[in-house]
């Protein structure tokens, strides 16, 4: 069986690890030893759209990871990626490494810590952690995978097939950037607006009847993002406005992680998402006054934690 | 002379208490807060802080009790202007009604109900401590001017004179839009930024990226004012930098930040919303003010969910 390392066991990492453990030999790298101990002792339970408990290996010590792993998925939050990649430096020599963080720039961060072949991924699935050894599978939308450095579409397809065999949805692309940028523009807009207003991603985000309706702002933010993508030479895979409308019609109120982060007064993924979009816009000379305003406001909100 | 103060919260109480000290003025206070009105009738209206005053206006929560008045001074929150004037307009059939409220659009609302309207902007501030007792935080000037040609300037001067004699300095000017727009632009460019970020005025201003956003909002407001031929009496930017100093209002939490922390409806529709509406009418784009307007409306909507 393929040996797979899943580094980071938040909701996304836990969902990937548990499902992959049905078809591969999975070891989870956690930050806390008691988290690893709980996984070794209890296995990892999936509820919601799944109902099973996976047996898998787990450790908080990178030295204990299988040296012959063929695939390592870095599934931590973007804010934790740099230290995680540093801990993996010099290890997993035979592995292809896949990033799955929101925003842009995760691949470059990892590339700076080793010469692994790299795959890019974005995921649209969601889950909720109910403890170290229990994750609820909420949205069963797909994970998209593409080559980044020293990899091919065929390799992306093999990983997508492995994930599908485990019971999750996945799809391979020759170039991930169109999908990645669709999600970037979507996340920068929806997460930023949710974090500032305190609204979960609900019908307000698609409401456009009056001048002060939130949907008008969302659409204008998306338009700025589209202009940046176009200037970067990326033909978006999905229209982020349609992604937004569709998501608000699902009838359940999704709480974007950036909203949960500001409510818990945690650092957000602002820099990887909104920050990278605004910096790309600046580099390409595309004016994005509204995205810039949202970026600055959320950044200031983080600064207010110390008040 | 008979004056009715419509909306007797902190600012309305400052006017009512001070004006009631004048021998030649009979003052009525109207507010839906029955406890406050009853306390005023029982014990008088007390101000303490920047000035200590014990006034004796007549108070009522029943609009029908208001007699015919020479002047009204409307001091409700801007979202209550319509209901306040609809119920009290009968008292001003032969009088003039002045607004000393925040924001823009209040004059238009008043003019739908009464003939003679006075545009006003006031800077004194305070807070209601308990029924019958208001803390006077800041003294400040009031500027009054006719809303349109139906309001005789002599009447504006008569009201300004009464306020000034009562210890609430007021100036009558032909065009009162300059001070009004300066204050609106100041409030619209700073209050919601505090509300959205949780930062005090000083901390907003010391972050260069955020201060630039404030200037972006100011610039849009200035453009909308200019398109209407309004000359600001001072640059809102100066007011913003002045207030950011440690000894002025560095640590001040904008009233809108206090509102959102208490989950009270804000006056955003009459601040950034007002700038955006007048921008549309005058062909001036105001994308940043519209964005801030939508964000605060979204925040208000989030309180009624979950």
XYZ file of C-alpha atoms in Angstrom:
613
model
C 0.000 0.000 0.000
C 1.081 3.525 -0.709
C 2.472 5.250 2.323
C 0.895 8.678 2.828
C 1.760 11.360 5.350
C -0.920 13.895 6.232
C 0.681 16.802 8.062
C -1.801 18.901 10.004
C -4.990 17.414 11.414
C -7.520 20.219 11.423
C -10.846 19.584 9.720
C -9.421 19.212 6.189
C -6.371 17.192 7.273
C -8.533 14.908 9.387
C -10.998 14.286 6.556
C -8.185 13.468 4.133
C -6.334 11.240 6.601
C -9.379 9.220 7.672
C -10.603 8.593 4.126
C -7.145 7.839 2.728
C -6.519 5.382 5.569
C -9.102 3.087 3.948
C -6.891 2.694 0.853
C -3.388 3.652 1.996
C -0.998 3.384 4.909
C -1.518 6.780 6.537
C 0.564 8.515 9.180
C -0.686 11.810 10.588
C 1.789 14.441 11.767
C 0.251 16.540 14.536
C 1.568 19.529 16.418
C 0.640 18.190 19.858
C 1.745 14.781 21.151
C -1.574 14.205 22.990
C -3.392 14.686 19.685
C -1.192 11.974 18.100
C -1.707 9.725 21.125
C -5.490 10.102 20.874
C -5.406 9.163 17.182
C -3.204 6.106 17.839
C -5.454 4.977 20.693
C -8.952 5.765 19.331
C -8.473 5.912 15.596
C -10.128 8.802 13.738
C -13.909 8.839 13.657
C -15.816 10.384 10.733
C -19.462 11.379 11.122
C -21.838 13.446 8.987
C -21.592 12.327 5.374
C -19.443 9.406 6.464
C -19.770 7.025 9.395
C -16.643 5.020 10.141
C -13.532 5.029 12.274
C -10.150 4.867 10.553
C -7.066 3.261 12.034
C -3.938 5.181 11.262
C -0.498 6.023 12.522
C 0.140 9.334 14.235
C 3.096 11.208 15.673
C 4.072 14.697 16.682
C 7.718 14.002 15.842
C 8.730 14.411 12.178
C 11.649 11.993 12.792
C 9.115 9.196 13.254
C 7.482 9.689 9.838
C 7.992 6.798 7.396
C 11.080 7.619 5.358
C 9.631 5.822 2.323
C 6.312 7.701 2.136
C 5.303 8.347 -1.489
C 2.950 11.248 -0.813
C 2.826 13.948 1.835
C -0.174 16.259 2.052
C 0.444 19.474 3.986
C -3.019 20.268 5.294
C -2.317 22.828 8.001
C -3.727 26.349 7.984
C -1.799 28.796 5.820
C -0.569 30.632 8.895
C 1.141 27.437 10.126
C 2.678 26.360 6.823
C 6.098 27.968 7.136
C 7.028 26.305 10.464
C 5.549 22.993 9.290
C 7.576 22.991 6.071
C 10.666 23.857 8.108
C 10.095 20.818 10.361
C 9.919 18.597 7.275
C 13.130 19.967 5.743
C 15.580 17.152 4.964
C 12.904 14.457 5.430
C 10.484 12.506 3.200
C 13.075 12.322 0.460
C 10.977 10.023 -1.730
C 7.694 11.833 -1.346
C 5.719 14.102 -3.610
C 4.462 16.982 -1.477
C 1.003 18.470 -2.001
C -0.175 21.818 -0.590
C -3.875 22.479 -0.084
C -3.944 25.873 1.630
C -6.237 28.753 0.779
C -4.913 31.688 -1.183
C -1.725 31.928 -3.183
C 1.881 31.235 -2.379
C 1.728 28.011 -0.346
C 3.798 26.145 -2.953
C 6.600 28.747 -2.825
C 6.713 28.519 0.960
C 7.201 24.742 0.791
C 9.599 24.925 -2.141
C 11.907 26.961 0.058
C 12.374 24.049 2.459
C 13.170 21.110 0.171
C 13.401 19.923 -3.400
C 10.405 17.567 -3.256
C 8.254 17.293 -6.371
C 5.230 19.489 -5.644
C 1.518 19.263 -6.405
C -0.956 22.112 -5.848
C -4.445 21.518 -4.554
C -7.480 23.528 -3.560
C -10.369 21.987 -1.699
C -14.001 22.928 -1.496
C -15.016 20.257 0.993
C -15.625 21.254 4.575
C -15.810 19.644 7.935
C -16.048 20.418 11.619
C -13.716 18.991 14.221
C -15.478 17.682 17.311
C -12.302 16.673 19.110
C -8.847 15.316 18.361
C -10.211 11.986 17.114
C -13.566 12.980 15.599
C -14.350 15.011 12.474
C -17.739 15.673 10.897
C -17.798 15.583 7.087
C -20.057 18.522 6.118
C -19.736 19.629 2.482
C -18.790 16.849 0.055
C -17.487 19.148 -2.657
C -14.320 18.271 -4.550
C -10.608 18.747 -4.095
C -8.828 19.858 -7.248
C -5.235 18.917 -7.924
C -2.667 20.070 -10.469
C 1.088 19.851 -11.069
C 3.349 22.545 -9.647
C 7.059 21.618 -9.667
C 8.585 18.435 -11.060
C 5.182 16.783 -11.405
C 2.763 16.079 -14.245
C -0.968 15.962 -14.741
C -0.679 12.159 -14.645
C 0.726 12.346 -11.144
C -2.044 14.729 -10.108
C -4.529 12.239 -11.532
C -3.022 9.355 -9.543
C -3.416 11.310 -6.318
C -6.961 12.346 -7.270
C -7.793 8.692 -7.916
C -6.361 7.674 -4.564
C -8.475 10.301 -2.794
C -11.570 9.190 -4.714
C -10.872 5.571 -3.800
C -10.906 6.667 -0.160
C -14.403 8.083 -0.601
C -13.831 11.801 -1.137
C -14.299 13.752 -4.346
C -11.247 14.852 -6.312
C -10.339 15.940 -9.812
C -7.024 16.499 -11.606
C -6.244 19.467 -13.843
C -3.361 20.104 -16.231
C -3.015 23.586 -14.717
C -4.510 24.347 -11.326
C -4.190 28.103 -11.539
C -7.647 28.735 -13.107
C -9.292 26.832 -10.246
C -6.942 28.230 -7.628
C -7.647 31.785 -8.736
C -11.396 31.184 -8.789
C -11.181 30.098 -5.197
C -8.773 32.911 -4.325
C -11.159 35.599 -5.575
C -14.096 33.822 -3.950
C -12.325 33.463 -0.586
C -10.826 36.947 -0.523
C -14.303 38.351 -1.065
C -16.552 36.100 0.973
C -14.190 35.476 3.888
C -13.262 39.135 4.196
C -16.853 40.352 4.122
C -17.940 37.640 6.569
C -15.120 38.496 8.973
C -16.024 42.204 8.934
C -19.796 41.894 9.162
C -20.077 38.830 11.396
C -22.476 37.304 8.865
C -22.063 33.668 7.872
C -22.059 33.077 4.127
C -25.812 33.401 3.638
C -28.378 35.053 1.368
C -27.180 38.582 2.210
C -24.089 37.961 0.055
C -26.206 37.605 -3.074
C -28.746 40.353 -2.324
C -28.486 43.286 -4.756
C -31.810 45.167 -4.781
C -30.670 48.327 -2.988
C -27.580 50.488 -3.016
C -26.602 49.368 0.491
C -27.203 45.648 -0.122
C -24.198 43.482 0.610
C -24.424 41.599 -2.695
C -23.525 44.770 -4.580
C -20.274 45.045 -2.646
C -19.594 41.324 -3.083
C -20.069 41.640 -6.837
C -17.790 44.688 -7.024
C -15.109 42.863 -5.004
C -15.399 39.856 -7.320
C -15.095 42.123 -10.369
C -11.849 43.560 -9.013
C -10.543 40.027 -8.424
C -11.492 38.992 -11.947
C -9.580 41.952 -13.348
C -6.471 40.866 -11.445
C -6.823 37.281 -12.702
C -7.190 38.539 -16.268
C -4.080 40.696 -15.907
C -2.219 37.658 -14.557
C -3.209 35.759 -17.699
C -5.452 33.328 -15.811
C -8.770 32.308 -17.382
C -10.882 31.511 -14.320
C -12.283 28.004 -14.075
C -15.457 29.227 -12.335
C -17.019 32.647 -12.013
C -16.563 33.541 -8.310
C -19.850 35.471 -8.325
C -21.702 32.356 -9.470
C -19.823 30.301 -6.875
C -21.057 32.812 -4.302
C -24.670 32.741 -5.453
C -24.665 28.951 -5.610
C -23.176 28.605 -2.139
C -25.782 30.932 -0.622
C -28.545 28.822 -2.166
C -27.439 25.623 -0.468
C -29.681 26.544 2.421
C -27.137 26.068 5.153
C -25.204 28.870 6.716
C -21.493 28.356 6.285
C -19.172 30.133 8.718
C -15.965 30.929 6.789
C -12.822 30.222 8.778
C -11.827 33.897 8.696
C -15.063 34.771 10.526
C -14.446 32.038 13.094
C -10.877 33.281 13.477
C -11.762 36.917 14.177
C -14.524 35.899 16.570
C -12.016 33.739 18.462
C -9.423 36.547 18.105
C -6.983 34.258 16.276
C -4.653 35.266 13.447
C -6.449 34.753 10.120
C -5.282 33.556 6.696
C -5.625 37.165 5.508
C -2.072 37.457 4.157
C -2.237 34.300 2.026
C -5.687 35.134 0.675
C -6.495 38.866 0.572
C -2.875 39.931 0.966
C -1.699 37.879 -2.001
C -4.551 39.115 -4.181
C -3.855 42.763 -3.329
C -0.091 42.318 -3.863
C -0.670 40.611 -7.230
C -2.927 43.514 -8.199
C -0.222 45.988 -7.243
C 2.451 44.054 -9.142
C 0.248 43.954 -12.245
C -0.899 47.561 -11.930
C -4.585 46.727 -11.495
C -6.481 49.122 -9.190
C -8.394 47.207 -6.496
C -9.599 49.883 -4.049
C -12.356 47.767 -2.512
C -10.261 44.608 -2.048
C -7.567 46.865 -0.570
C -10.092 48.351 1.858
C -11.302 44.910 2.990
C -7.698 43.732 3.402
C -6.768 46.765 5.505
C -9.908 46.535 7.637
C -9.407 42.851 8.506
C -5.731 43.480 9.179
C -6.690 46.282 11.559
C -9.295 44.037 13.153
C -6.494 41.576 13.964
C -4.501 44.460 15.445
C -7.466 45.287 17.702
C -7.139 41.950 19.531
C -4.627 43.617 21.817
C -7.032 46.444 22.793
C -41.156 82.498 22.682
C -42.007 78.806 22.912
C -39.514 76.117 21.881
C -40.107 72.361 21.785
C -37.159 69.979 21.811
C -38.143 66.874 19.859
C -36.081 63.897 20.943
C -34.692 64.508 24.390
C -31.711 62.177 24.611
C -28.314 63.580 25.555
C -28.056 66.380 22.967
C -31.755 67.289 23.147
C -31.487 67.502 26.928
C -28.542 69.910 26.664
C -30.704 72.273 24.589
C -33.846 71.804 26.707
C -32.152 72.338 30.065
C -30.129 75.387 29.012
C -32.937 77.088 27.093
C -35.331 76.613 30.013
C -33.144 78.968 32.066
C -34.207 81.929 29.908
C -37.063 84.063 31.266
C -38.478 84.837 27.850
C -38.560 81.245 26.598
C -40.999 78.480 27.456
C -39.422 75.105 26.756
C -41.147 71.809 26.109
C -39.289 68.527 25.992
C -40.753 65.662 23.981
C -39.400 62.111 24.020
C -40.896 58.621 24.008
C -38.759 57.759 27.061
C -41.540 58.090 29.654
C -39.276 57.601 32.663
C -37.043 60.477 31.547
C -40.052 62.717 30.883
C -41.674 61.899 34.243
C -38.411 62.543 36.091
C -38.045 65.941 34.387
C -41.586 66.958 35.389
C -40.989 65.771 38.939
C -37.409 66.902 39.652
C -36.340 69.048 36.727
C -33.642 68.310 34.138
C -30.128 68.232 35.541
C -26.890 68.566 33.580
C -23.505 67.908 35.125
C -19.948 67.788 33.813
C -18.856 70.469 31.383
C -21.562 72.644 32.908
C -23.879 72.221 35.898
C -27.443 73.222 35.117
C -30.823 72.521 36.635
C -33.519 73.269 34.093
C -37.284 73.147 34.329
C -38.692 72.385 30.897
C -42.166 70.907 30.655
C -41.857 67.326 29.502
C -44.235 64.983 27.742
C -44.182 61.654 25.971
C -47.520 62.475 24.374
C -47.133 64.487 21.155
C -50.764 65.629 21.302
C -49.958 67.665 24.420
C -47.503 69.906 22.608
C -48.893 73.441 22.194
C -48.233 75.630 19.157
C -44.525 76.571 19.196
C -42.319 79.186 17.573
C -39.475 76.730 17.172
C -38.779 73.024 17.213
C -35.303 71.594 17.762
C -35.156 67.999 16.496
C -32.459 65.948 18.221
C -33.512 62.331 17.705
C -31.248 59.711 16.159
C -31.518 60.181 12.412
C -33.491 56.986 11.855
C -36.298 58.340 14.036
C -36.723 61.703 12.299
C -39.687 60.622 10.223
C -41.795 59.236 13.069
C -40.811 62.100 15.418
C -41.852 64.880 13.056
C -44.935 63.038 11.791
C -46.348 62.982 15.316
C -45.348 66.544 16.315
C -45.748 68.592 13.105
C -49.058 70.020 14.368
C -47.131 72.116 16.920
C -45.128 73.878 14.203
C -47.823 74.986 11.763
C -46.689 78.598 12.269
C -43.163 77.912 13.548
C -39.756 76.831 12.289
C -38.172 73.450 12.921
C -34.402 73.091 13.273
C -32.465 69.845 13.085
C -29.311 69.445 15.159
C -29.004 65.760 14.258
C -26.160 63.779 12.764
C -25.963 63.029 9.094
C -27.643 64.282 5.982
C -31.179 63.935 4.814
C -32.910 65.037 8.030
C -33.877 68.429 6.578
C -35.537 66.753 3.602
C -37.556 64.546 5.943
C -38.633 67.516 8.091
C -39.586 69.540 5.010
C -42.089 66.876 4.022
C -44.019 67.652 7.225
C -43.429 71.329 8.057
C -43.113 74.515 6.020
C -40.067 76.213 7.544
C -36.967 74.122 8.237
C -33.622 75.174 9.695
C -30.490 73.204 8.874
C -28.277 72.814 11.920
C -25.064 71.194 13.011
C -24.083 70.942 16.638
C -20.949 69.754 18.395
C -21.861 69.517 22.106
C -22.137 65.923 23.351
C -23.171 64.060 26.457
C -24.901 60.968 27.690
C -28.069 60.142 29.577
C -26.996 58.945 33.028
C -30.423 58.258 34.514
C -33.926 59.663 34.036
C -33.742 63.435 34.528
C -29.930 63.555 34.597
C -27.550 64.031 31.655
C -23.766 64.141 31.682
C -22.482 67.062 29.595
C -19.219 65.765 28.092
C -18.228 68.414 25.575
C -19.260 72.005 24.984
C -19.354 73.203 21.404
C -20.886 75.492 18.853
C -24.021 75.148 16.795
C -24.482 76.503 13.302
C -27.966 77.245 11.978
C -29.122 78.266 8.522
C -32.356 78.338 6.503
C -33.082 75.092 4.645
C -34.710 76.975 1.767
C -36.261 80.369 0.925
C -39.408 79.628 2.918
C -37.498 80.050 6.200
C -37.001 83.745 7.104
C -33.395 84.442 8.081
C -34.640 86.664 10.939
C -36.209 83.567 12.523
C -32.915 81.657 12.239
C -31.214 84.583 13.989
C -33.885 84.628 16.705
C -33.285 80.951 17.513
C -29.488 81.341 17.376
C -29.731 84.298 19.726
C -31.824 82.356 22.225
C -29.386 79.423 22.176
C -26.406 81.725 22.614
C -28.015 83.569 25.538
C -28.769 80.170 27.110
C -25.089 79.175 27.051
C -25.242 77.094 23.857
C -23.317 79.332 21.405
C -25.014 79.339 18.008
C -24.360 81.182 14.736
C -26.909 82.005 12.081
C -25.481 81.696 8.570
C -27.062 81.924 5.125
C -25.648 78.543 4.025
C -25.212 76.035 6.835
C -24.224 73.173 4.558
C -20.469 73.761 4.979
C -20.278 72.852 8.682
C -22.853 70.111 8.189
C -20.861 68.406 5.443
C -17.596 68.843 7.304
C -19.075 67.018 10.287
C -20.743 64.362 8.148
C -17.540 63.685 6.222
C -15.596 63.480 9.487
C -18.097 61.071 11.030
C -18.572 58.942 7.913
C -14.832 58.591 7.361
C -13.891 57.636 10.905
C -16.827 56.212 12.909
C -17.522 53.137 10.778
C -13.792 52.358 10.521
C -13.693 52.208 14.307
C -16.848 50.102 14.307
C -15.506 47.606 11.742
C -12.038 47.228 13.231
C -12.668 47.713 16.946
C -9.924 50.353 17.079
C -10.071 53.712 18.850
C -9.817 56.894 16.768
C -6.130 57.334 17.551
C -5.216 53.763 16.636
C -7.116 54.038 13.340
C -5.127 57.142 12.470
C -1.691 55.790 13.396
C -1.969 52.859 10.935
C -0.830 54.423 7.650
C -2.799 51.959 5.487
C -5.995 52.577 7.444
C -5.421 56.337 7.550
C -5.163 56.202 3.748
C -8.537 54.459 3.618
C -9.960 57.239 5.808
C -8.587 59.800 3.338
C -10.165 57.879 0.466
C -13.535 58.211 2.191
C -12.904 61.915 2.917
C -12.020 62.577 -0.728
C -15.271 61.044 -1.949
C -17.259 63.117 0.555
C -15.471 66.302 -0.490
C -16.202 65.565 -4.145
C -19.911 65.119 -3.408
C -19.951 68.376 -1.420
C -18.113 70.229 -4.182
C -20.533 68.944 -6.823
C -23.342 70.632 -4.884
C -21.443 73.890 -4.596
C -20.892 73.438 -0.875
C -17.842 75.126 0.608
C -16.635 73.235 3.657
C -15.906 75.605 6.542
C -12.755 73.603 7.329
C -10.919 70.560 6.024
C -12.234 67.355 7.640
C -8.674 65.982 7.428
C -7.553 68.608 9.957
C -10.354 67.647 12.311
C -9.358 63.977 11.977
C -5.677 64.600 12.728
C -6.550 66.987 15.540
C -8.806 64.393 17.186
C -6.098 61.715 16.900
C -3.831 63.510 19.373
C -3.408 61.821 22.747
C -4.877 64.756 24.667
C -7.914 65.087 22.376
C -9.620 61.842 21.340
C -6.877 59.221 20.773
C -8.580 56.760 23.114
C -12.096 57.668 22.046
C -14.239 54.790 20.868
C -16.427 56.213 18.115
C -20.103 56.288 19.065
C -20.712 53.857 16.230
C -18.204 51.425 17.766
C -20.111 51.762 21.038
C -23.338 51.166 19.103
C -22.120 47.980 17.432
C -20.626 46.671 20.665
C -24.077 47.119 22.229
C -25.712 45.840 19.003
C -27.719 49.061 18.573
C -28.780 50.211 15.126
C -26.305 52.803 13.799
C -26.827 56.061 11.881
C -24.900 54.681 8.874
C -27.811 55.332 6.454
C -27.454 59.075 7.123
C -23.646 59.192 7.137
C -21.997 57.050 4.423
C -25.467 56.268 3.095
C -26.223 59.977 2.799
C -22.943 60.677 1.018
C -23.612 57.785 -1.380
C -27.177 58.943 -2.125
C -26.174 62.551 -2.736
C -23.249 61.224 -4.789
C -25.632 59.307 -7.036
C -27.882 62.344 -7.432
C -24.924 64.488 -8.446
C -23.126 61.971 -10.619
C -20.182 61.554 -8.240
C -18.999 57.961 -7.684
C -18.584 56.983 -4.024
C -17.485 53.324 -4.118
C -15.698 53.353 -0.767
C -18.589 54.998 1.082
C -20.984 52.519 -0.521
C -18.746 49.626 0.549
C -18.569 50.837 4.158
C -22.331 51.424 4.145
C -22.965 47.847 2.979
C -20.516 46.387 5.519
C -22.161 48.144 8.476
C -25.635 47.186 7.207
C -24.368 43.599 6.979
C -23.076 43.837 10.532
C -26.472 45.092 11.732
C -28.137 42.208 9.869
C -25.880 39.697 11.630
C -27.378 40.630 15.020
C -30.851 39.480 14.071
C -29.616 36.084 12.856
C -28.647 32.930 14.688
